[in-house]
Each structure stands twice: as C-alpha cells, then as structure tokens.
Amino acid sequence: MRILLVAPPGAGKGTQGALIATHFGIPHIATGDLLRDHVARGTELGRAVKQHLDEGGLVPDEVVLEIVEHEIAKAKAAGLGYVLDGVPRNITQARTLYEAALELDMTADVALHLKVDDDEVVRRLLARAALEHRSDDTEEVIARRLAVYHEVTAPIVDWYAERGILVSVDAMRPVEEVGREVLAALEVLRPLVGVVPPGARRPIDLTGLGAAFGK
Ligand code: ADP
C-alpha cells in the first residue's frame, strides 16, 4: 500500500503513521522526524532548516522534496509501499511529488485525511509539550503551525478528492478507535487499489461513522 497522510499538527499523523507502517510492513516516512534528526545531528541541512522548524514555518519545498523522493526511491528498490507523514504540505509539494512518484510508478493509492478541530489540536499539542520538549510546541508556535495548515495545507485535501484517492476519518476520537477505523478502511481498499484506477474512484468520507455507531 502507498498512503499519504494529510492532517493538522497534533491530529495523530505520527501515531497513526507508525501503526499503518507496522500493519502493512512499509516504511514510515515522516518529514518532521527526518528534519529534526538533521537538526539534532547538526548537519548542514539541519543548520539550514532549524529556524523554520523553531518558528513553525515551512522548510523550503526543494529541501523536503529531495529527502522524500530519495526515501520513496529506497522504498521502491526494496519492493515496498510507504506511508508519508508530513508531506505534501502545500499544493506545489503535492504536484511535484505526484510527478516524481509517477516516474517511479509509486504514486499514492490513498490520501488519508485525519480531521480534527483547532481547539483539540491546541489541547493535544500543549499536553505533548509537557511530556516531550519539542521546540515548536509552544502556544505561539502552535498558532503559527495551525495558520500555515489552514492557509496552504488544507487546500490540498480537495486536490486528492478530485483525484479520487481521498479517505476522511474523524480523528477527534481516542487514538485506538481512530487506529481501528483507519486500518479497517485501508484493509477494505487494499485489494481494490491496484485494480481500480484512481480516476474511476470517488472520495470516501467516514467521518460520520463514529457518531452513527455511538461512542
Ligand atoms: P506537525 O505536523 O505537528 O507540525 P511535523 O513533525 O510534521 O509536525 O513537522 C514539524 C515541522 O517540520 C513543520 O512545522 C515544518 O517546519 C517542518 N516540515 C515538516 N514537513 C514539511 C514539509 N513537507 N514541508 C515543509 N516543512 C516541513
């Protein structure tokens, strides 16, 4: 399976991404982790991106895309799919990545949209800040990351809907519930994705499922 995650900060991309990767035996390519690793190791790239991360702004597209394209090529060489977490984050990244993946015959089968409202995002990130010490989990930087999400990332959801590969889930619920729903949806899609071309598919909206079946 080749899956990409689209979600605001704090929606659970990291947690669900790791779950999906373990379940399907595919690499979890998380751009935030890859960038933070460069910063921690003090590489040239790390020094170049540190300020963007600290301020909650986006790192230049070409920097992220080079890292991600390399990881996708590695996944292909290993005969595996992938779960992309944190990329694409704007429409330029979405289009460029699509072109690059097309050349490798590695375009995404599913764009998984984790829907969470802003208040919940802020609550979760501040709770995380008390446990981990990420430089960007302060109230001010969280607000900036959310603004960036609404301005440049959220619009790509429509692009995936048009391509027919969008699956939306309600990520306001406890992490285990979201995880079960995500894996169930992906398992249903698994035998179909190689057979039904994206253009012949329609977006899938599972956000009413939780409410329909009660808590
Ligand atoms: P979150 O989604 O909680 O903000 P991430 O770990 O995905 O956390 O990203 C942390 C930071 O890394 C972002 O605020 C941004 O500075 C940088 N970053 C990650 N992915 C990208 C990307 N695709 N394009 C540009 N910057 C990115």
Short mmCIF file of C-alpha atoms and ligand atoms in Angstrom, two decimals:
data_model
loop_
_atom_site.label_atom_id
_atom_site.label_comp_id
_atom_site.label_asym_id
_atom_site.label_seq_id
_atom_site.Cartn_x
_atom_site.Cartn_y
_atom_site.Cartn_z
CA MET A 1 0.00 0.00 0.00
CA ARG A 2 1.10 3.56 -0.68
CA ILE A 3 -0.53 6.01 1.68
CA LEU A 4 -0.10 9.66 2.45
CA LEU A 5 -1.47 11.46 5.50
CA VAL A 6 -2.99 14.92 5.42
CA ALA A 7 -3.81 16.42 8.81
CA PRO A 8 -3.21 19.44 11.00
CA PRO A 9 -0.42 19.31 13.58
CA GLY A 10 -1.49 17.26 16.59
CA ALA A 11 -4.04 15.19 14.66
CA GLY A 12 -2.10 11.99 15.25
CA LYS A 13 -0.18 11.62 11.98
CA GLY A 14 2.85 10.26 13.81
CA THR A 15 0.87 7.70 15.83
CA GLN A 16 -1.38 6.54 13.01
CA GLY A 17 1.53 6.62 10.56
CA ALA A 18 3.53 4.26 12.78
CA LEU A 19 0.52 1.96 13.19
CA ILE A 20 -0.09 1.79 9.44
CA ALA A 21 3.60 1.20 8.75
CA THR A 22 3.74 -1.70 11.22
CA HIS A 23 0.49 -3.22 9.99
CA PHE A 24 1.45 -3.20 6.31
CA GLY A 25 5.20 -3.68 6.77
CA ILE A 26 6.03 -0.47 4.92
CA PRO A 27 8.39 2.40 5.72
CA HIS A 28 7.02 5.35 7.70
CA ILE A 29 8.47 8.42 6.02
CA ALA A 30 7.91 11.31 8.43
CA THR A 31 9.39 14.56 7.19
CA GLY A 32 9.25 16.27 10.61
CA ASP A 33 11.27 13.40 12.15
CA LEU A 34 13.76 13.37 9.27
CA LEU A 35 14.26 17.14 9.55
CA ARG A 36 14.55 17.08 13.36
CA ASP A 37 17.11 14.30 13.02
CA HIS A 38 19.22 16.54 10.77
CA VAL A 39 18.94 19.34 13.33
CA ALA A 40 19.94 17.02 16.18
CA ARG A 41 22.95 15.74 14.23
CA GLY A 42 23.95 19.28 13.32
CA THR A 43 24.25 18.52 9.60
CA GLU A 44 24.46 21.34 7.06
CA LEU A 45 20.84 20.70 6.14
CA GLY A 46 19.88 20.69 9.81
CA ARG A 47 21.51 24.07 10.37
CA ALA A 48 19.73 25.45 7.31
CA VAL A 49 16.24 24.33 8.43
CA LYS A 50 16.41 24.81 12.22
CA GLN A 51 14.92 28.29 12.24
CA HIS A 52 11.94 27.24 10.08
CA LEU A 53 11.18 24.40 12.49
CA ASP A 54 11.53 26.58 15.58
CA GLU A 55 9.21 29.20 14.13
CA GLY A 56 6.62 26.74 12.82
CA GLY A 57 7.06 27.82 9.21
CA LEU A 58 7.61 25.52 6.27
CA VAL A 59 11.05 24.42 5.20
CA PRO A 60 11.72 25.22 1.51
CA ASP A 61 9.91 22.78 -0.80
CA GLU A 62 13.04 21.62 -2.63
CA VAL A 63 14.76 20.62 0.63
CA VAL A 64 11.87 18.44 1.77
CA LEU A 65 11.13 17.03 -1.66
CA GLU A 66 14.70 15.88 -2.20
CA ILE A 67 14.62 13.96 1.09
CA VAL A 68 11.24 12.42 0.35
CA GLU A 69 11.99 11.45 -3.24
CA HIS A 70 15.11 9.70 -2.00
CA GLU A 71 13.07 7.77 0.59
CA ILE A 72 10.43 6.80 -1.98
CA ALA A 73 13.12 5.54 -4.34
CA LYS A 74 14.52 3.46 -1.46
CA ALA A 75 11.06 2.00 -0.77
CA LYS A 76 10.69 1.10 -4.44
CA ALA A 77 14.10 -0.57 -4.51
CA ALA A 78 13.01 -2.64 -1.50
CA GLY A 79 9.77 -3.57 -3.28
CA LEU A 80 7.67 -1.81 -0.64
CA GLY A 81 4.96 0.83 -0.43
CA TYR A 82 5.11 3.72 2.02
CA VAL A 83 3.23 5.86 4.46
CA LEU A 84 4.09 9.54 4.04
CA ASP A 85 3.63 11.68 7.12
CA GLY A 86 4.04 15.45 6.91
CA VAL A 87 4.30 15.73 3.17
CA PRO A 88 2.92 17.12 0.91
CA ARG A 89 2.18 20.28 2.86
CA ASN A 90 1.20 22.64 0.05
CA ILE A 91 -0.08 22.33 -3.49
CA THR A 92 3.38 22.74 -5.04
CA GLN A 93 4.69 19.84 -2.98
CA ALA A 94 1.60 17.79 -3.87
CA ARG A 95 2.05 18.31 -7.61
CA THR A 96 5.84 17.91 -7.62
CA LEU A 97 5.67 14.75 -5.56
CA TYR A 98 2.97 13.34 -7.82
CA GLU A 99 5.14 13.93 -10.91
CA ALA A 100 8.18 12.35 -9.25
CA ALA A 101 6.17 9.39 -7.99
CA LEU A 102 4.61 8.92 -11.42
CA GLU A 103 8.07 8.44 -12.92
CA LEU A 104 8.84 5.79 -10.32
CA ASP A 105 5.41 4.19 -10.70
CA MET A 106 4.95 4.91 -6.97
CA THR A 107 2.01 7.34 -6.78
CA ALA A 108 -0.15 7.18 -3.64
CA ASP A 109 -3.13 4.80 -3.51
CA VAL A 110 -4.82 6.60 -0.63
CA ALA A 111 -4.68 10.12 0.81
CA LEU A 112 -5.85 9.69 4.39
CA HIS A 113 -7.28 12.85 5.89
CA LEU A 114 -7.38 12.94 9.71
CA LYS A 115 -9.97 15.54 10.67
CA VAL A 116 -9.60 17.36 13.99
CA ASP A 117 -10.76 20.81 15.04
CA ASP A 118 -8.40 23.56 16.16
CA ASP A 119 -9.27 23.55 19.87
CA GLU A 120 -8.50 19.85 20.13
CA VAL A 121 -5.22 20.32 18.24
CA VAL A 122 -4.07 23.02 20.67
CA ARG A 123 -5.11 20.93 23.66
CA ARG A 124 -3.19 17.88 22.42
CA LEU A 125 -0.06 19.78 21.48
CA LEU A 126 0.12 21.57 24.81
CA ALA A 127 -0.33 18.22 26.58
CA ARG A 128 2.51 16.79 24.48
CA ALA A 129 4.68 19.80 25.29
CA ALA A 130 4.53 18.85 28.95
CA LEU A 131 5.98 15.41 28.13
CA GLU A 132 8.32 15.97 25.20
CA HIS A 133 10.23 19.13 24.65
CA ARG A 134 9.79 19.96 21.01
CA SER A 135 10.93 23.48 20.25
CA ASP A 136 7.73 24.12 18.26
CA ASP A 137 5.17 23.04 20.88
CA THR A 138 4.69 26.46 22.47
CA GLU A 139 1.39 28.31 22.29
CA GLU A 140 2.70 30.92 19.91
CA VAL A 141 4.35 28.47 17.51
CA ILE A 142 1.36 26.12 17.61
CA ALA A 143 -0.83 29.02 16.46
CA ARG A 144 1.57 29.67 13.59
CA ARG A 145 1.64 25.98 12.56
CA LEU A 146 -2.16 25.87 12.58
CA ALA A 147 -2.36 29.03 10.48
CA VAL A 148 0.06 27.51 7.96
CA TYR A 149 -2.05 24.36 7.88
CA HIS A 150 -5.28 26.21 7.12
CA GLU A 151 -3.67 28.51 4.60
CA VAL A 152 -1.56 26.17 2.48
CA THR A 153 -2.05 22.53 3.54
CA ALA A 154 -5.82 22.14 3.93
CA PRO A 155 -6.45 23.16 0.27
CA ILE A 156 -4.66 20.02 -0.94
CA VAL A 157 -7.47 17.89 0.50
CA ASP A 158 -9.70 18.97 -2.39
CA TRP A 159 -6.99 18.04 -4.86
CA TYR A 160 -6.94 14.46 -3.51
CA ALA A 161 -10.75 14.36 -3.56
CA GLU A 162 -10.67 15.26 -7.26
CA ARG A 163 -8.12 12.53 -7.88
CA GLY A 164 -10.47 10.04 -6.20
CA ILE A 165 -8.00 8.79 -3.59
CA LEU A 166 -9.25 10.72 -0.53
CA VAL A 167 -10.40 8.88 2.61
CA SER A 168 -11.52 11.11 5.52
CA VAL A 169 -11.78 9.91 9.11
CA ASP A 170 -12.84 11.60 12.33
CA ALA A 171 -9.64 11.85 14.38
CA MET A 172 -11.32 13.61 17.34
CA ARG A 173 -11.86 10.22 18.99
CA PRO A 174 -9.44 8.20 21.14
CA VAL A 175 -6.34 7.07 19.33
CA GLU A 176 -7.22 3.32 19.42
CA GLU A 177 -10.64 3.93 17.87
CA VAL A 178 -9.16 6.05 15.10
CA GLY A 179 -6.47 3.42 14.53
CA ARG A 180 -9.01 0.60 14.21
CA GLU A 181 -11.09 2.57 11.74
CA VAL A 182 -8.07 3.58 9.69
CA LEU A 183 -6.75 0.00 9.42
CA ALA A 184 -10.22 -1.36 8.62
CA ALA A 185 -10.69 1.19 5.83
CA LEU A 186 -7.25 0.52 4.39
CA GLU A 187 -7.81 -3.25 4.51
CA VAL A 188 -11.07 -2.83 2.57
CA LEU A 189 -9.26 -0.76 -0.02
CA ARG A 190 -6.15 -2.91 -0.23
CA PRO A 191 -7.38 -5.44 -2.85
CA LEU A 192 -9.04 -2.69 -4.89
CA VAL A 193 -6.33 -0.07 -5.26
CA GLY A 194 -4.26 -1.99 -7.77
CA VAL A 195 -7.34 -2.84 -9.84
CA VAL A 196 -9.48 0.30 -9.86
CA PRO A 197 -7.60 3.32 -11.23
CA PRO A 198 -7.75 6.49 -9.09
CA GLY A 199 -9.70 8.31 -11.82
CA ALA A 200 -12.51 5.77 -11.51
CA ARG A 201 -12.73 6.13 -7.74
CA ARG A 202 -14.65 8.54 -5.51
CA PRO A 203 -13.63 10.15 -2.22
CA ILE A 204 -14.69 8.20 0.88
CA ASP A 205 -15.97 10.09 3.93
CA LEU A 206 -16.01 8.02 7.12
CA THR A 207 -16.30 10.98 9.46
CA GLY A 208 -19.92 10.17 10.36
CA LEU A 209 -19.12 6.59 11.33
CA GLY A 210 -18.29 7.26 14.98
CA ALA A 211 -21.46 9.28 15.55
CA ALA A 212 -23.57 6.73 13.66
CA PHE A 213 -22.49 3.90 15.96
CA GLY A 214 -22.30 5.94 19.14
CA LYS A 215 -19.39 6.03 21.48
P1 ADP B 1 3.40 18.89 12.93
O1 ADP B 1 2.57 18.27 11.86
O2 ADP B 1 2.94 18.57 14.30
O3 ADP B 1 3.65 20.36 12.73
P2 ADP B 1 5.84 17.66 11.84
O4 ADP B 1 6.80 16.86 12.64
O5 ADP B 1 5.14 17.01 10.71
O6 ADP B 1 4.84 18.22 12.94
O7 ADP B 1 6.57 18.97 11.26
C1 ADP B 1 7.36 19.82 12.06
C2 ADP B 1 7.96 20.94 11.22
O8 ADP B 1 8.82 20.39 10.21
C3 ADP B 1 6.99 21.82 10.45
O9 ADP B 1 6.43 22.84 11.24
C4 ADP B 1 7.90 22.36 9.34
O10 ADP B 1 8.73 23.38 9.81
C5 ADP B 1 8.77 21.16 9.02
N1 ADP B 1 8.22 20.33 7.92
C6 ADP B 1 7.81 19.03 8.04
N2 ADP B 1 7.35 18.58 6.86
C7 ADP B 1 7.48 19.60 5.98
C8 ADP B 1 7.17 19.77 4.60
N3 ADP B 1 6.62 18.80 3.87
N4 ADP B 1 7.42 20.97 4.02
C9 ADP B 1 7.97 21.95 4.71
N5 ADP B 1 8.27 21.89 6.00
C10 ADP B 1 8.04 20.73 6.65
#
